[in-house]
Coordinates of C-alpha atoms and ligand atoms in Angstrom, one line a residue:
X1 CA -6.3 7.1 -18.1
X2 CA -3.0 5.2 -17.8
X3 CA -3.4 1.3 -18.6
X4 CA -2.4 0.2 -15.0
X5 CA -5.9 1.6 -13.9
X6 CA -8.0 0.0 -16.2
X7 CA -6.4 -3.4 -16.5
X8 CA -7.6 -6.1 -13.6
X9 CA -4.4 -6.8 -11.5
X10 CA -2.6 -10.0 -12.7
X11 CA -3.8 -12.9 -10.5
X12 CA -1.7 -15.8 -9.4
X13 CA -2.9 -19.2 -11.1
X14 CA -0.3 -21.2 -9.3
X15 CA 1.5 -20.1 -6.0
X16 CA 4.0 -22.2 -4.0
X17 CA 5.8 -21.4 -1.0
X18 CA 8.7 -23.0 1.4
X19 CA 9.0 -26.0 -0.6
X20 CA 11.6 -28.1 0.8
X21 CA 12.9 -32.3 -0.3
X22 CA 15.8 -33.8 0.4
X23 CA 16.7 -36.8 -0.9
X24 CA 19.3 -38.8 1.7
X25 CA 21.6 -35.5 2.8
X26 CA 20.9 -33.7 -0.8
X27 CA 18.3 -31.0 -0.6
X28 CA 17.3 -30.5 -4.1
X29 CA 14.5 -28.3 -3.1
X30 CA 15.6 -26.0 0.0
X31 CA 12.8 -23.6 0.5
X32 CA 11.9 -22.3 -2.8
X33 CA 9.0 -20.6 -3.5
X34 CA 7.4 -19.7 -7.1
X35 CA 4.5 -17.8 -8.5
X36 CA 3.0 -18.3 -12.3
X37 CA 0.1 -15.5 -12.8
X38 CA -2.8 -16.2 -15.3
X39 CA -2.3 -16.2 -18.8
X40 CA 1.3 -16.1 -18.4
X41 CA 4.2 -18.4 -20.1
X42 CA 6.5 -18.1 -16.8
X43 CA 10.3 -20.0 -17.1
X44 CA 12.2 -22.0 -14.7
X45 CA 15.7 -22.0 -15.4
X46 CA 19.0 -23.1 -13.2
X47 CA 22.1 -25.4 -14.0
X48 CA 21.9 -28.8 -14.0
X49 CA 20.9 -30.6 -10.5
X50 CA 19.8 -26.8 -9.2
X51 CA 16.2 -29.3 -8.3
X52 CA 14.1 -27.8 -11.2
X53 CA 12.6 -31.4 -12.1
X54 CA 12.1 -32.2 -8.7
X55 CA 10.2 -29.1 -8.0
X56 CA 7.8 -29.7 -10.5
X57 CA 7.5 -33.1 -9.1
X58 CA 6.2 -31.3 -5.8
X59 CA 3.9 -28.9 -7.8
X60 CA 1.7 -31.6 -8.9
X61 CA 2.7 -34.3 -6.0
X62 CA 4.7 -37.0 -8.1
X63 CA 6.7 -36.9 -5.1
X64 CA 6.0 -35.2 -1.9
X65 CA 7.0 -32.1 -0.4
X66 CA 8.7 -32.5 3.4
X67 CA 7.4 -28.9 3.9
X68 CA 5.4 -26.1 1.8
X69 CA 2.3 -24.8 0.1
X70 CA 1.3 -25.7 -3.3
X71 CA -2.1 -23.4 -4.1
X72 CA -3.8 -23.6 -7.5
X73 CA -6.4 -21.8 -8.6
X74 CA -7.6 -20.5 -5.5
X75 CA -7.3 -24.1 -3.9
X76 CA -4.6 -25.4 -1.7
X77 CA -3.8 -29.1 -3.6
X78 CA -0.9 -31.2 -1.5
X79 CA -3.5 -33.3 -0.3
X80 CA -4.5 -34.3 -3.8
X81 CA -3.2 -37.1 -6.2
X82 CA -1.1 -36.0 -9.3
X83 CA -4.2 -37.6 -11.3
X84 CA -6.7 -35.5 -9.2
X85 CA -4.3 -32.3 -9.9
X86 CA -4.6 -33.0 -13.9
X87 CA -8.5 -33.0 -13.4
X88 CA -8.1 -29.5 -11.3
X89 CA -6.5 -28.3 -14.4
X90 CA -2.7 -28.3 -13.8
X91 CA -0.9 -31.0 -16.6
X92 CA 2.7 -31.2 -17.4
X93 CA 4.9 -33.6 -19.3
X94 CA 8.2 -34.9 -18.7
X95 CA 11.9 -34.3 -19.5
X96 CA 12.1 -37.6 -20.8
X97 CA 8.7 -38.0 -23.0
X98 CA 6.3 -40.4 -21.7
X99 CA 4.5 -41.5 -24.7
X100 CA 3.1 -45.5 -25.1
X101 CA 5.6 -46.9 -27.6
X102 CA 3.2 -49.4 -28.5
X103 CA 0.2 -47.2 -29.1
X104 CA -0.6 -45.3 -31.5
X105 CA 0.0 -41.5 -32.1
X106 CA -3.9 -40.9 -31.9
X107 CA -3.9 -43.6 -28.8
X108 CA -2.4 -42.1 -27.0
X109 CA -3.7 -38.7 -27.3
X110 CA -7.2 -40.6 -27.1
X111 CA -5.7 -41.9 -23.6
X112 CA -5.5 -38.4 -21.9
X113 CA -9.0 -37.7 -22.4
X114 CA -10.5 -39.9 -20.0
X115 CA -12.7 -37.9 -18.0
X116 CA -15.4 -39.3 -20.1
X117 CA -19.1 -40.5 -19.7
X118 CA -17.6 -44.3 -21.2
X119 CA -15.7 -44.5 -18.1
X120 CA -18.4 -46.1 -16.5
X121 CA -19.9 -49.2 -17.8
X122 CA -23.2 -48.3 -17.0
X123 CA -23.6 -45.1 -18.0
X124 CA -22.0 -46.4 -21.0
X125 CA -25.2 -48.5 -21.8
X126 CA -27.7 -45.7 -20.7
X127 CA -25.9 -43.1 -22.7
X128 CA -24.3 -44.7 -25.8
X129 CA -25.5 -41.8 -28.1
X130 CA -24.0 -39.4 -25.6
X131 CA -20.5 -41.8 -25.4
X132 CA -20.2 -42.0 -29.0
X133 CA -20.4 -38.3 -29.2
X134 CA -17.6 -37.6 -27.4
X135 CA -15.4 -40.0 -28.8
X136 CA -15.7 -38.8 -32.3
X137 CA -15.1 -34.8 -30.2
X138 CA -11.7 -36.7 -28.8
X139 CA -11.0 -37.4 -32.0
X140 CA -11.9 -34.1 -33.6
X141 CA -9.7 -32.2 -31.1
X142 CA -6.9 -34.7 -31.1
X143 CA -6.7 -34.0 -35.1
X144 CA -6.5 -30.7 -34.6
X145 CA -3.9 -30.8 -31.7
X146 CA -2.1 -32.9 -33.9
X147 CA -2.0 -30.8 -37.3
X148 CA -1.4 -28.0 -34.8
X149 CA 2.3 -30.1 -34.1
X150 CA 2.7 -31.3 -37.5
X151 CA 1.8 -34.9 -36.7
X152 CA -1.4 -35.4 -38.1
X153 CA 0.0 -37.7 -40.6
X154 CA 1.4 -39.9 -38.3
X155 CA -1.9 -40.5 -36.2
X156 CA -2.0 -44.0 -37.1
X157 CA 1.8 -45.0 -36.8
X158 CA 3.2 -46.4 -33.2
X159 CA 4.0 -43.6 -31.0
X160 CA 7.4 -45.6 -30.6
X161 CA 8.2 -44.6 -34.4
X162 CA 8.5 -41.1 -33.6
X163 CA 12.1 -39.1 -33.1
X164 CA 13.1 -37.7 -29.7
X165 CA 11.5 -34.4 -30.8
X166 CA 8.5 -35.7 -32.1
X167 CA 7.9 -37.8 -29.1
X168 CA 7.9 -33.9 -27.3
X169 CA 5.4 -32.5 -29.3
X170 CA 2.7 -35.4 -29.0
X171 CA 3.5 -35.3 -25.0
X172 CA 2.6 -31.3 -25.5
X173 CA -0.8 -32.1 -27.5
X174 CA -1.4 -34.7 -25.4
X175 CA -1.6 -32.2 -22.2
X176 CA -3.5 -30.1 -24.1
X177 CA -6.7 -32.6 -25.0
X178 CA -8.4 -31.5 -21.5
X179 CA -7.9 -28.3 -22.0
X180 CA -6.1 -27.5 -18.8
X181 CA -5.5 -24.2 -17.4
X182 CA -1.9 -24.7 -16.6
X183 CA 0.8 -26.8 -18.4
X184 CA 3.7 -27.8 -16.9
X185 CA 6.7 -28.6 -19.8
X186 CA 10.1 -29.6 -18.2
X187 CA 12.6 -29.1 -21.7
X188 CA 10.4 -28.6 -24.3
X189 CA 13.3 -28.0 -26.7
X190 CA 15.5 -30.4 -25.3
X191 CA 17.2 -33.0 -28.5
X192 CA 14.7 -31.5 -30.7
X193 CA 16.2 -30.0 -33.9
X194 CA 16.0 -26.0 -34.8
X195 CA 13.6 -26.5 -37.1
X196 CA 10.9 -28.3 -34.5
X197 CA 12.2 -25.6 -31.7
X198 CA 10.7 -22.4 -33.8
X199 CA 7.0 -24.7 -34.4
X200 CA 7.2 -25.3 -30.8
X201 CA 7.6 -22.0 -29.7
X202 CA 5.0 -20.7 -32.5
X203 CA 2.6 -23.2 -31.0
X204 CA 3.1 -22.7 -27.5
X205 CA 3.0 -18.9 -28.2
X206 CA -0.8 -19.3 -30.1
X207 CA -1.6 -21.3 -27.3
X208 CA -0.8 -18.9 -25.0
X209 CA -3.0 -16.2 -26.8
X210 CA -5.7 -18.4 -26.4
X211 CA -5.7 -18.4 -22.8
X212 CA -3.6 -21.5 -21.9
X213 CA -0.7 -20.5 -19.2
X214 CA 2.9 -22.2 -19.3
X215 CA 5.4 -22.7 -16.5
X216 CA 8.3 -24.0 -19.3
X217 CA 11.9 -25.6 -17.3
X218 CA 14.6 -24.5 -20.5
X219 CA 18.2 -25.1 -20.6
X220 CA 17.5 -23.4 -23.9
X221 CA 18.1 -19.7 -23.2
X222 CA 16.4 -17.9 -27.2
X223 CA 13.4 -20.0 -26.4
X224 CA 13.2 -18.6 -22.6
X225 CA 13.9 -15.0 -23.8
X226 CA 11.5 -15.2 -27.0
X227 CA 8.4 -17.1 -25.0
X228 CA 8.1 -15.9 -21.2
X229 CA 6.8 -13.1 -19.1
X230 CA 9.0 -13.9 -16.2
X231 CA 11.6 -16.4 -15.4
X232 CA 12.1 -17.7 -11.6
X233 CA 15.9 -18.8 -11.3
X234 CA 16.6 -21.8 -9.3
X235 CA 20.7 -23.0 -7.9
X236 CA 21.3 -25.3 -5.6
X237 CA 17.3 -26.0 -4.5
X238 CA 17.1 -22.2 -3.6
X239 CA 15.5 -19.5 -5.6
X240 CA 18.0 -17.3 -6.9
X241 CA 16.4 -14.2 -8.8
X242 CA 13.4 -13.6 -10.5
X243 CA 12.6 -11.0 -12.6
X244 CA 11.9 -10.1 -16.9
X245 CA 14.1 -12.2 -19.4
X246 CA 16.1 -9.2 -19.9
X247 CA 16.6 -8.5 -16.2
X248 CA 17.4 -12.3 -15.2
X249 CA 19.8 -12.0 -18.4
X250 CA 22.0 -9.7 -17.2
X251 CA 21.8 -10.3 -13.8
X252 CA 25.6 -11.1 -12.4
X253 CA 24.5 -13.9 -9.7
X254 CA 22.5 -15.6 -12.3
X255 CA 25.5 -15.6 -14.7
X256 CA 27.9 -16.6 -11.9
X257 CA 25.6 -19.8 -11.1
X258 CA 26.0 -20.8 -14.3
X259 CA 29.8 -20.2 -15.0
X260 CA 29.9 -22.2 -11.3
X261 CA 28.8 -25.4 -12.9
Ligands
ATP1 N1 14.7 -39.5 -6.8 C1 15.8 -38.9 -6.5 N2 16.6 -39.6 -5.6 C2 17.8 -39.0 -5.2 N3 18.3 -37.8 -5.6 C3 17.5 -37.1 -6.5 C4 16.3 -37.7 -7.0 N4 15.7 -36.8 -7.9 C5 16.6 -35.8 -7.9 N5 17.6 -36.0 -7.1 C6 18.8 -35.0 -6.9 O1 18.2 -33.8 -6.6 C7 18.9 -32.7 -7.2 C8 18.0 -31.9 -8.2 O2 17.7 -32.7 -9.3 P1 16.7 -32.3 -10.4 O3 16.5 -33.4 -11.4 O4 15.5 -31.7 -9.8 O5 17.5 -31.1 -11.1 P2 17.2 -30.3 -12.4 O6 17.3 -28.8 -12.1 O7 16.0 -30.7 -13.1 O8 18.5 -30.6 -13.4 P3 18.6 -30.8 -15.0 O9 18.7 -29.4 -15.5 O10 19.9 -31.6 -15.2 O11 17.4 -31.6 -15.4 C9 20.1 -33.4 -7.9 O12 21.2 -33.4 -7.1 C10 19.6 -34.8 -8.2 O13 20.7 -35.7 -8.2
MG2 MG1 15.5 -31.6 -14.9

């Protein structure tokens, strides 16, 4: 029997549709749509200003849409805050890191998981066996998370000591310590040097085997073409093509918008 028949159809984890923002007279998102299927490492590509931050902002309602449908995992979530959106599942970092300088490395990985039994005071009292418990779990998988980056050695230095790069791959195991379904990475690669780029692939590729989907915004075109199942091309706030890496590759409008830059 051929393979389509007995594999389950590929079902959409994420699904937006008509997304529109303008900001002033600029509409950096003009009626784009996107789709990221289960178990997928899906890219988001365009030239610079084509809105591909800002549409991540509407995905997980850092900003809000004027217009559009954001559904995740079954459930429509524009009414929802961005922190009720990380509890659904859906995480992402940022193009310029967001780590606390002034932690530490394990701090702040400690920080992301919060949906915890200590955060209430009184269950903390009734269940101190079960709050202890999980903190030394945090700290288990943070470990691992953080060998799994290479920066298990730097656990206990201040977050604000790390390089550029560095600072990336703690946002990344940060996301990862709920264990969402989705991540979100806007320039995973970006000012991180060659070296760091492969472990980052490497890491986001074992990741994905183990169930975790990825929608990943590169400027970095080997990292696109080596990690994702599809790319979504975005120019001007409009969707552009979509298709494999090797399809949006040597598609002639996708070069063009480039070039047009
Ligand atoms: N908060 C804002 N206020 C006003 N204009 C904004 C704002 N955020 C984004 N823009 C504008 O919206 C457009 C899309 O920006 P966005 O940052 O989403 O692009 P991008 O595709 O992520 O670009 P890059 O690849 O350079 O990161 C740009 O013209 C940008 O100047
Ligand atoms: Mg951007």
């Amino acid at each position: 029997m051929p393979d389509t028949l007995t594999q389950p159809p590929l079902s959409p984890l994420l699904t937006a549709t008509g997304i529109a923002k303008s900001f002033g007279g600029i509409k950096a998102v003009d009626n784009a749509e996107i789709e990221v299927t289960k178990g997928s490492i899906t890219g988001l590509i365009g030239p610079n200003g084509a809105g591909k931050t800002t549409l991540f902002n509407l995905l997980s309602n850092f900003i809000r849409p004027d217009r559009g449908t954001v559904v995740f995992d079954g459930e429509p979530i524009q009414h929802l805050q961005p922190h009720q959106i990380a509890q659904q599942g859906m995480v992402r970092t940022f193009q310029v890191a967001r780590t606390l300088s002034r932690l530490s490395v394990m701090e702040n990985m400690l920080l992301a998981a919060q949906k915890q039994t200590g955060e209430n005071l009184w269950q903390v009292w009734l269940q101190r066996k079960q709050v202890a418990a999980e903190e030394k779990q945090s700290r288990e998988r943070a470990i691992k998370l953080l060998e799994s980056v290479g920066l298990a050695r730097m656990a206990n230095e201040y977050a604000g000591a790390l390089s550029g790069g560095q600072r990336k791959l703690l946002e990344m195991a940060r996301a990862l310590m709920t264990n969402p379904k989705l991540i979100l990475l806007d320039e995973p690669a970006a000012g991180v040097n060659p070296t760091l780029i492969n472990q980052i692939c490497d890491r986001i590729d074992t990741w994905n085997s183990e169930g975790m989907t990825f929608l990943i915004i590169e400027h970095n075109m080997d990292v696109i073409m080596s990690l994702c199942d599809r790319v979504w091309v975005l120019a001007e706030g409009k969707n552009l093509a979509v298709g494999t890496p090797a399809e949006i590759q040597s598609n002639p409008q996708v070069l063009e918008a480039y070039l047009g830059q």
